[in-house]
PDB file of C-alpha atoms and ligand atoms in Angstrom:
ATOM      1  CA  UNK A  16      61.535 119.606 164.752  1.00  0.00           C
ATOM      2  CA  UNK A  17      62.507 122.391 166.300  1.00  0.00           C
ATOM      3  CA  UNK A  18      63.805 121.923 169.656  1.00  0.00           C
ATOM      4  CA  UNK A  19      63.206 123.234 172.790  1.00  0.00           C
ATOM      5  CA  UNK A  20      64.426 123.447 176.738  1.00  0.00           C
ATOM      6  CA  UNK A  21      62.244 123.806 179.114  1.00  0.00           C
ATOM      7  CA  UNK A  22      64.300 125.414 182.355  1.00  0.00           C
ATOM      8  CA  UNK A  23      63.455 124.600 185.533  1.00  0.00           C
ATOM      9  CA  UNK A  24      64.487 127.794 187.471  1.00  0.00           C
ATOM     10  CA  UNK A  25      63.998 126.709 190.954  1.00  0.00           C
ATOM     11  CA  UNK A  26      66.726 124.788 192.807  1.00  0.00           C
ATOM     12  CA  UNK A  27      65.323 124.554 196.148  1.00  0.00           C
ATOM     13  CA  UNK A  28      65.096 121.341 197.966  1.00  0.00           C
ATOM     14  CA  UNK A  29      60.794 120.223 198.137  1.00  0.00           C
ATOM     15  CA  UNK A  30      60.181 122.631 195.213  1.00  0.00           C
ATOM     16  CA  UNK A  31      56.896 122.471 193.353  1.00  0.00           C
ATOM     17  CA  UNK A  32      58.676 123.414 190.177  1.00  0.00           C
ATOM     18  CA  UNK A  33      59.613 119.573 189.323  1.00  0.00           C
ATOM     19  CA  UNK A  34      55.597 119.002 189.027  1.00  0.00           C
ATOM     20  CA  UNK A  35      55.085 122.267 186.848  1.00  0.00           C
ATOM     21  CA  UNK A  36      57.460 121.522 184.517  1.00  0.00           C
ATOM     22  CA  UNK A  37      57.128 117.688 184.742  1.00  0.00           C
ATOM     23  CA  UNK A  38      52.742 119.350 183.652  1.00  0.00           C
ATOM     24  CA  UNK A  39      54.273 121.027 181.179  1.00  0.00           C
ATOM     25  CA  UNK A  40      56.468 119.239 179.559  1.00  0.00           C
ATOM     26  CA  UNK A  41      53.409 116.849 179.196  1.00  0.00           C
ATOM     27  CA  UNK A  42      51.635 119.289 177.185  1.00  0.00           C
ATOM     28  CA  UNK A  43      54.520 120.088 175.387  1.00  0.00           C
ATOM     29  CA  UNK A  44      55.750 116.633 174.007  1.00  0.00           C
ATOM     30  CA  UNK A  45      51.710 116.420 173.319  1.00  0.00           C
ATOM     31  CA  UNK A  46      51.502 119.884 170.680  1.00  0.00           C
ATOM     32  CA  UNK A  47      54.179 117.600 168.807  1.00  0.00           C
ATOM     33  CA  UNK A  48      55.410 120.920 167.338  1.00  0.00           C
ATOM     34  CA  UNK A  49      59.011 120.681 169.145  1.00  0.00           C
ATOM     35  CA  UNK A  50      61.362 118.112 170.275  1.00  0.00           C
ATOM     36  CA  UNK A  51      61.123 118.484 173.853  1.00  0.00           C
ATOM     37  CA  UNK A  52      63.965 118.412 176.501  1.00  0.00           C
ATOM     38  CA  UNK A  53      64.890 119.364 179.660  1.00  0.00           C
ATOM     39  CA  UNK A  54      67.295 121.557 182.102  1.00  0.00           C
ATOM     40  CA  UNK A  55      67.447 121.378 185.312  1.00  0.00           C
ATOM     41  CA  UNK A  56      69.070 124.013 187.227  1.00  0.00           C
ATOM     42  CA  UNK A  57      68.823 121.804 190.811  1.00  0.00           C
ATOM     43  CA  UNK A  58      70.880 118.949 188.584  1.00  0.00           C
ATOM     44  CA  UNK A  59      73.275 121.158 186.406  1.00  0.00           C
ATOM     45  CA  UNK A  60      74.563 122.539 189.193  1.00  0.00           C
ATOM     46  CA  UNK A  61      76.120 125.453 187.909  1.00  0.00           C
ATOM     47  CA  UNK A  62      78.200 127.424 190.607  1.00  0.00           C
ATOM     48  CA  UNK A  63      78.135 131.337 190.687  1.00  0.00           C
ATOM     49  CA  UNK A  64      79.583 132.660 187.549  1.00  0.00           C
ATOM     50  CA  UNK A  65      82.922 131.661 188.003  1.00  0.00           C
ATOM     51  CA  UNK A  66      84.222 132.341 184.490  1.00  0.00           C
ATOM     52  CA  UNK A  67      87.469 135.091 184.510  1.00  0.00           C
ATOM     53  CA  UNK A  68      85.883 136.416 180.399  1.00  0.00           C
ATOM     54  CA  UNK A  69      83.071 138.061 178.767  1.00  0.00           C
ATOM     55  CA  UNK A  70      80.565 134.889 177.762  1.00  0.00           C
ATOM     56  CA  UNK A  71      80.030 137.454 174.523  1.00  0.00           C
ATOM     57  CA  UNK A  72      83.533 136.000 173.694  1.00  0.00           C
ATOM     58  CA  UNK A  73      83.055 132.361 174.506  1.00  0.00           C
ATOM     59  CA  UNK A  74      86.707 131.616 176.156  1.00  0.00           C
ATOM     60  CA  UNK A  75      84.954 129.581 178.543  1.00  0.00           C
ATOM     61  CA  UNK A  76      87.767 127.949 180.492  1.00  0.00           C
ATOM     62  CA  UNK A  77      85.504 125.508 182.881  1.00  0.00           C
ATOM     63  CA  UNK A  78      83.552 122.050 182.142  1.00  0.00           C
ATOM     64  CA  UNK A  79      80.932 123.413 183.799  1.00  0.00           C
ATOM     65  CA  UNK A  80      80.507 126.139 181.422  1.00  0.00           C
ATOM     66  CA  UNK A  81      80.879 124.232 178.183  1.00  0.00           C
ATOM     67  CA  UNK A  82      78.347 121.262 178.924  1.00  0.00           C
ATOM     68  CA  UNK A  83      76.118 124.570 179.936  1.00  0.00           C
ATOM     69  CA  UNK A  84      76.584 126.338 176.905  1.00  0.00           C
ATOM     70  CA  UNK A  85      76.167 123.240 174.751  1.00  0.00           C
ATOM     71  CA  UNK A  86      72.660 122.225 176.097  1.00  0.00           C
ATOM     72  CA  UNK A  87      71.456 126.285 175.577  1.00  0.00           C
ATOM     73  CA  UNK A  88      73.633 126.576 172.033  1.00  0.00           C
ATOM     74  CA  UNK A  89      71.909 123.218 170.903  1.00  0.00           C
ATOM     75  CA  UNK A  90      67.858 124.701 171.513  1.00  0.00           C
ATOM     76  CA  UNK A  91      66.445 126.658 169.083  1.00  0.00           C
ATOM     77  CA  UNK A  92      63.444 127.900 172.166  1.00  0.00           C
ATOM     78  CA  UNK A  93      63.032 128.001 175.644  1.00  0.00           C
ATOM     79  CA  UNK A  94      59.794 127.684 178.021  1.00  0.00           C
ATOM     80  CA  UNK A  95      61.687 129.222 181.777  1.00  0.00           C
ATOM     81  CA  UNK A  96      59.367 127.082 184.233  1.00  0.00           C
ATOM     82  CA  UNK A  97      59.788 129.787 187.088  1.00  0.00           C
ATOM     83  CA  UNK A  98      58.834 130.251 190.772  1.00  0.00           C
ATOM     84  CA  UNK A  99      58.610 134.198 191.709  1.00  0.00           C
ATOM     85  CA  UNK A 100      60.618 135.273 194.512  1.00  0.00           C
ATOM     86  CA  UNK A 101      59.751 138.219 196.602  1.00  0.00           C
ATOM     87  CA  UNK A 102      58.480 140.273 193.473  1.00  0.00           C
ATOM     88  CA  UNK A 103      61.533 138.481 191.311  1.00  0.00           C
ATOM     89  CA  UNK A 104      62.924 135.470 189.225  1.00  0.00           C
ATOM     90  CA  UNK A 105      65.194 133.235 190.831  1.00  0.00           C
ATOM     91  CA  UNK A 106      69.039 134.413 191.395  1.00  0.00           C
ATOM     92  CA  UNK A 107      69.775 130.462 190.024  1.00  0.00           C
ATOM     93  CA  UNK A 108      67.929 131.669 186.746  1.00  0.00           C
ATOM     94  CA  UNK A 109      70.004 134.441 186.774  1.00  0.00           C
ATOM     95  CA  UNK A 110      73.323 132.970 187.269  1.00  0.00           C
ATOM     96  CA  UNK A 111      72.587 130.664 183.882  1.00  0.00           C
ATOM     97  CA  UNK A 112      71.349 133.030 182.056  1.00  0.00           C
ATOM     98  CA  UNK A 113      74.529 135.222 183.065  1.00  0.00           C
ATOM     99  CA  UNK A 114      76.858 132.282 182.293  1.00  0.00           C
ATOM    100  CA  UNK A 115      75.648 132.909 178.440  1.00  0.00           C
ATOM    101  CA  UNK A 116      75.671 135.612 175.605  1.00  0.00           C
ATOM    102  CA  UNK A 117      75.635 134.187 172.014  1.00  0.00           C
ATOM    103  CA  UNK A 118      74.007 130.573 172.705  1.00  0.00           C
ATOM    104  CA  UNK A 119      70.875 132.605 173.749  1.00  0.00           C
ATOM    105  CA  UNK A 120      70.389 135.100 171.492  1.00  0.00           C
ATOM    106  CA  UNK A 121      67.538 135.012 168.421  1.00  0.00           C
ATOM    107  CA  UNK A 122      66.007 132.279 169.836  1.00  0.00           C
ATOM    108  CA  UNK A 123      61.988 132.747 171.485  1.00  0.00           C
ATOM    109  CA  UNK A 124      61.015 132.630 175.418  1.00  0.00           C
ATOM    110  CA  UNK A 125      58.129 131.743 176.891  1.00  0.00           C
ATOM    111  CA  UNK A 126      56.996 131.374 180.623  1.00  0.00           C
ATOM    112  CA  UNK A 127      55.531 129.307 182.906  1.00  0.00           C
ATOM    113  CA  UNK A 128      55.494 131.053 186.063  1.00  0.00           C
ATOM    114  CA  UNK A 129      53.773 130.404 189.190  1.00  0.00           C
ATOM    115  CA  UNK A 130      53.266 132.248 192.900  1.00  0.00           C
ATOM    116  CA  UNK A 131      51.520 132.561 195.908  1.00  0.00           C
ATOM    117  CA  UNK A 132      50.470 136.174 195.416  1.00  0.00           C
ATOM    118  CA  UNK A 133      50.707 136.773 191.691  1.00  0.00           C
ATOM    119  CA  UNK A 134      50.877 133.800 189.435  1.00  0.00           C
ATOM    120  CA  UNK A 135      54.634 135.133 189.037  1.00  0.00           C
ATOM    121  CA  UNK A 136      53.324 137.672 186.860  1.00  0.00           C
ATOM    122  CA  UNK A 137      56.356 140.480 188.674  1.00  0.00           C
ATOM    123  CA  UNK A 138      58.787 138.122 187.890  1.00  0.00           C
ATOM    124  CA  UNK A 139      57.997 137.749 184.273  1.00  0.00           C
ATOM    125  CA  UNK A 140      57.563 141.691 183.791  1.00  0.00           C
ATOM    126  CA  UNK A 141      60.991 141.585 185.642  1.00  0.00           C
ATOM    127  CA  UNK A 142      62.710 138.900 183.409  1.00  0.00           C
ATOM    128  CA  UNK A 143      61.796 140.623 180.271  1.00  0.00           C
ATOM    129  CA  UNK A 144      64.043 142.982 180.263  1.00  0.00           C
ATOM    130  CA  UNK A 145      66.824 140.361 180.693  1.00  0.00           C
ATOM    131  CA  UNK A 146      66.358 138.350 177.823  1.00  0.00           C
ATOM    132  CA  UNK A 147      65.570 141.387 175.755  1.00  0.00           C
ATOM    133  CA  UNK A 148      69.214 142.722 176.231  1.00  0.00           C
ATOM    134  CA  UNK A 149      69.877 139.148 175.263  1.00  0.00           C
ATOM    135  CA  UNK A 150      67.903 139.309 171.465  1.00  0.00           C
ATOM    136  CA  UNK A 151      65.777 136.816 172.669  1.00  0.00           C
ATOM    137  CA  UNK A 152      62.107 137.558 171.892  1.00  0.00           C
ATOM    138  CA  UNK A 153      59.636 136.483 174.982  1.00  0.00           C
ATOM    139  CA  UNK A 154      56.322 135.301 173.940  1.00  0.00           C
ATOM    140  CA  UNK A 155      53.379 137.182 175.157  1.00  0.00           C
ATOM    141  CA  UNK A 156      51.106 134.633 176.052  1.00  0.00           C
ATOM    142  CA  UNK A 157      52.120 132.945 179.028  1.00  0.00           C
ATOM    143  CA  UNK A 158      50.992 130.064 181.773  1.00  0.00           C
ATOM    144  CA  UNK A 159      50.363 131.452 185.507  1.00  0.00           C
ATOM    145  CA  UNK A 160      49.725 129.359 187.634  1.00  0.00           C
ATOM    146  CA  UNK A 161      48.344 130.864 191.306  1.00  0.00           C
ATOM    147  CA  UNK A 162      49.592 128.286 193.799  1.00  0.00           C
ATOM    148  CA  UNK A 163      46.576 128.796 196.419  1.00  0.00           C
ATOM    149  CA  UNK A 164      44.662 127.912 193.670  1.00  0.00           C
ATOM    150  CA  UNK A 165      46.266 125.045 192.369  1.00  0.00           C
ATOM    151  CA  UNK A 166      47.951 123.271 194.684  1.00  0.00           C
ATOM    152  CA  UNK A 167      45.534 120.694 196.105  1.00  0.00           C
ATOM    153  CA  UNK A 168      46.294 120.604 200.474  1.00  0.00           C
ATOM    154  CA  UNK A 169      48.893 117.076 200.454  1.00  0.00           C
ATOM    155  CA  UNK A 170      50.857 120.058 198.199  1.00  0.00           C
ATOM    156  CA  UNK A 171      49.694 118.412 194.403  1.00  0.00           C
ATOM    157  CA  UNK A 172      49.350 120.613 191.472  1.00  0.00           C
ATOM    158  CA  UNK A 173      46.037 120.374 190.535  1.00  0.00           C
ATOM    159  CA  UNK A 174      45.899 121.652 186.997  1.00  0.00           C
ATOM    160  CA  UNK A 175      42.719 123.619 185.663  1.00  0.00           C
ATOM    161  CA  UNK A 176      41.514 123.422 181.750  1.00  0.00           C
ATOM    162  CA  UNK A 177      42.356 126.959 181.956  1.00  0.00           C
ATOM    163  CA  UNK A 178      46.148 126.314 182.556  1.00  0.00           C
ATOM    164  CA  UNK A 179      45.646 123.646 179.817  1.00  0.00           C
ATOM    165  CA  UNK A 180      44.407 125.546 176.818  1.00  0.00           C
ATOM    166  CA  UNK A 181      46.709 128.841 177.854  1.00  0.00           C
ATOM    167  CA  UNK A 182      49.529 126.025 177.817  1.00  0.00           C
ATOM    168  CA  UNK A 183      48.650 124.832 173.848  1.00  0.00           C
ATOM    169  CA  UNK A 184      48.493 128.624 172.974  1.00  0.00           C
ATOM    170  CA  UNK A 185      51.251 130.082 174.069  1.00  0.00           C
ATOM    171  CA  UNK A 186      53.665 126.224 172.499  1.00  0.00           C
ATOM    172  CA  UNK A 187      51.453 127.732 169.327  1.00  0.00           C
ATOM    173  CA  UNK A 188      52.749 131.031 170.004  1.00  0.00           C
ATOM    174  CA  UNK A 189      55.939 129.601 170.246  1.00  0.00           C
ATOM    175  CA  UNK A 190      56.713 127.028 167.524  1.00  0.00           C
ATOM    176  CA  UNK A 191      55.541 130.448 164.816  1.00  0.00           C
ATOM    177  CA  UNK A 192      58.172 132.705 166.647  1.00  0.00           C
ATOM    178  CA  UNK A 193      60.616 129.584 166.833  1.00  0.00           C
ATOM    179  CA  UNK A 194      60.024 129.584 162.607  1.00  0.00           C
ATOM    180  CA  UNK A 195      59.920 132.920 162.200  1.00  0.00           C
ATOM    181  CA  UNK A 196      63.446 133.868 164.221  1.00  0.00           C
ATOM    182  CA  UNK A 197      65.376 130.641 162.640  1.00  0.00           C
ATOM    183  CA  UNK A 198      65.660 132.741 159.191  1.00  0.00           C
ATOM    184  CA  UNK A 199      67.294 135.867 161.494  1.00  0.00           C
ATOM    185  CA  UNK A 200      69.886 133.150 163.884  1.00  0.00           C
ATOM    186  CA  UNK A 201      74.191 133.583 162.666  1.00  0.00           C
ATOM    187  CA  UNK A 202      75.684 130.773 162.626  1.00  0.00           C
ATOM    188  CA  UNK A 203      77.434 129.345 165.447  1.00  0.00           C
TER     189      UNK A 203
HETATM  190  C1  FMN B 329      62.730 133.076 199.266  1.00  0.00           C
HETATM  191  C2  FMN B 329      60.900 132.916 199.010  1.00  0.00           C
HETATM  192  C3  FMN B 329      59.830 134.313 198.738  1.00  0.00           C
HETATM  193  C4  FMN B 329      58.773 134.110 197.665  1.00  0.00           C
HETATM  194  N1  FMN B 329      58.668 134.584 197.025  1.00  0.00           N
HETATM  195  C5  FMN B 329      57.160 135.311 196.475  1.00  0.00           C
HETATM  196  C6  FMN B 329      56.282 136.191 195.922  1.00  0.00           C
HETATM  197  O1  FMN B 329      57.638 137.549 196.089  1.00  0.00           O
HETATM  198  N2  FMN B 329      55.767 136.373 195.676  1.00  0.00           N
HETATM  199  C7  FMN B 329      54.781 135.296 195.340  1.00  0.00           C
HETATM  200  O2  FMN B 329      53.765 135.202 194.877  1.00  0.00           O
HETATM  201  N3  FMN B 329      55.270 133.523 196.200  1.00  0.00           N
HETATM  202  C8  FMN B 329      56.464 134.091 197.076  1.00  0.00           C
HETATM  203  N4  FMN B 329      57.119 132.674 197.456  1.00  0.00           N
HETATM  204  C9  FMN B 329      56.214 131.587 197.487  1.00  0.00           C
HETATM  205  C10 FMN B 329      56.358 130.370 196.418  1.00  0.00           C
HETATM  206  O3  FMN B 329      56.164 131.106 194.912  1.00  0.00           O
HETATM  207  C11 FMN B 329      55.951 129.502 196.075  1.00  0.00           C
HETATM  208  O4  FMN B 329      56.350 128.960 198.067  1.00  0.00           O
HETATM  209  C12 FMN B 329      56.633 128.649 195.649  1.00  0.00           C
HETATM  210  O5  FMN B 329      56.607 127.088 195.642  1.00  0.00           O
HETATM  211  C13 FMN B 329      58.053 128.327 195.259  1.00  0.00           C
HETATM  212  O6  FMN B 329      58.215 127.659 194.090  1.00  0.00           O
HETATM  213  P1  FMN B 329      59.616 126.375 194.280  1.00  0.00           P
HETATM  214  O7  FMN B 329      58.783 125.657 195.135  1.00  0.00           O
HETATM  215  O8  FMN B 329      59.565 125.959 192.912  1.00  0.00           O
HETATM  216  O9  FMN B 329      60.853 127.010 194.848  1.00  0.00           O
HETATM  217  C14 FMN B 329      58.533 133.283 197.978  1.00  0.00           C
HETATM  218  C15 FMN B 329      58.700 131.850 197.831  1.00  0.00           C
HETATM  219  C16 FMN B 329      60.895 131.740 198.409  1.00  0.00           C
HETATM  220  C17 FMN B 329      60.955 130.371 198.981  1.00  0.00           C
END
């Protein structure tokens, strides 16, 4: 069973990202194509990149980097649950990506994005340039959540049937690409 790691990219107190991730992770577990785990950047709490060497060398001085490296190395595929901030993706997500190099390579990544005005689409378009630099394969099928419609007056996420079917289609495609990329992965 390939291992899917869902990365929660918002670290903000009071964030909605945790609720979006809970909703999506339930669908991913029901899909049963992956062994699903969650990496919450708020809990992982990486400092701003504080390693002296380029991550491609893998010479990590800090325990937090070694732990993060192990978390990402053991995954076969990723889903980024990501907000849009100022038409871009969140700074903690970029920081977490920059910490590592080989650990990301030849792995597909899919996106569950959300935002007030664009459902996070601009953030997703922006991060594709970053992930492809690391030889990751972005999945075209994506869940894009317009928060104005998907969150009720109490701030609770109200997922639609469309969001559910799109999440399943995205997971199907992620599963196909995960199998394909496993064949080109260089053993660590
Ligand atoms: C610093 C900041 C910038 C934001 N910029 C955008 C934006 O450019 N586009 C958008 O659709 N929503 C934007 N929003 C609204 C967020 O998408 C919304 O607050 C969402 O709940 C943030 O995700 P989080 O709660 O998981 O942190 C912004 C929110 C914050 C805090």
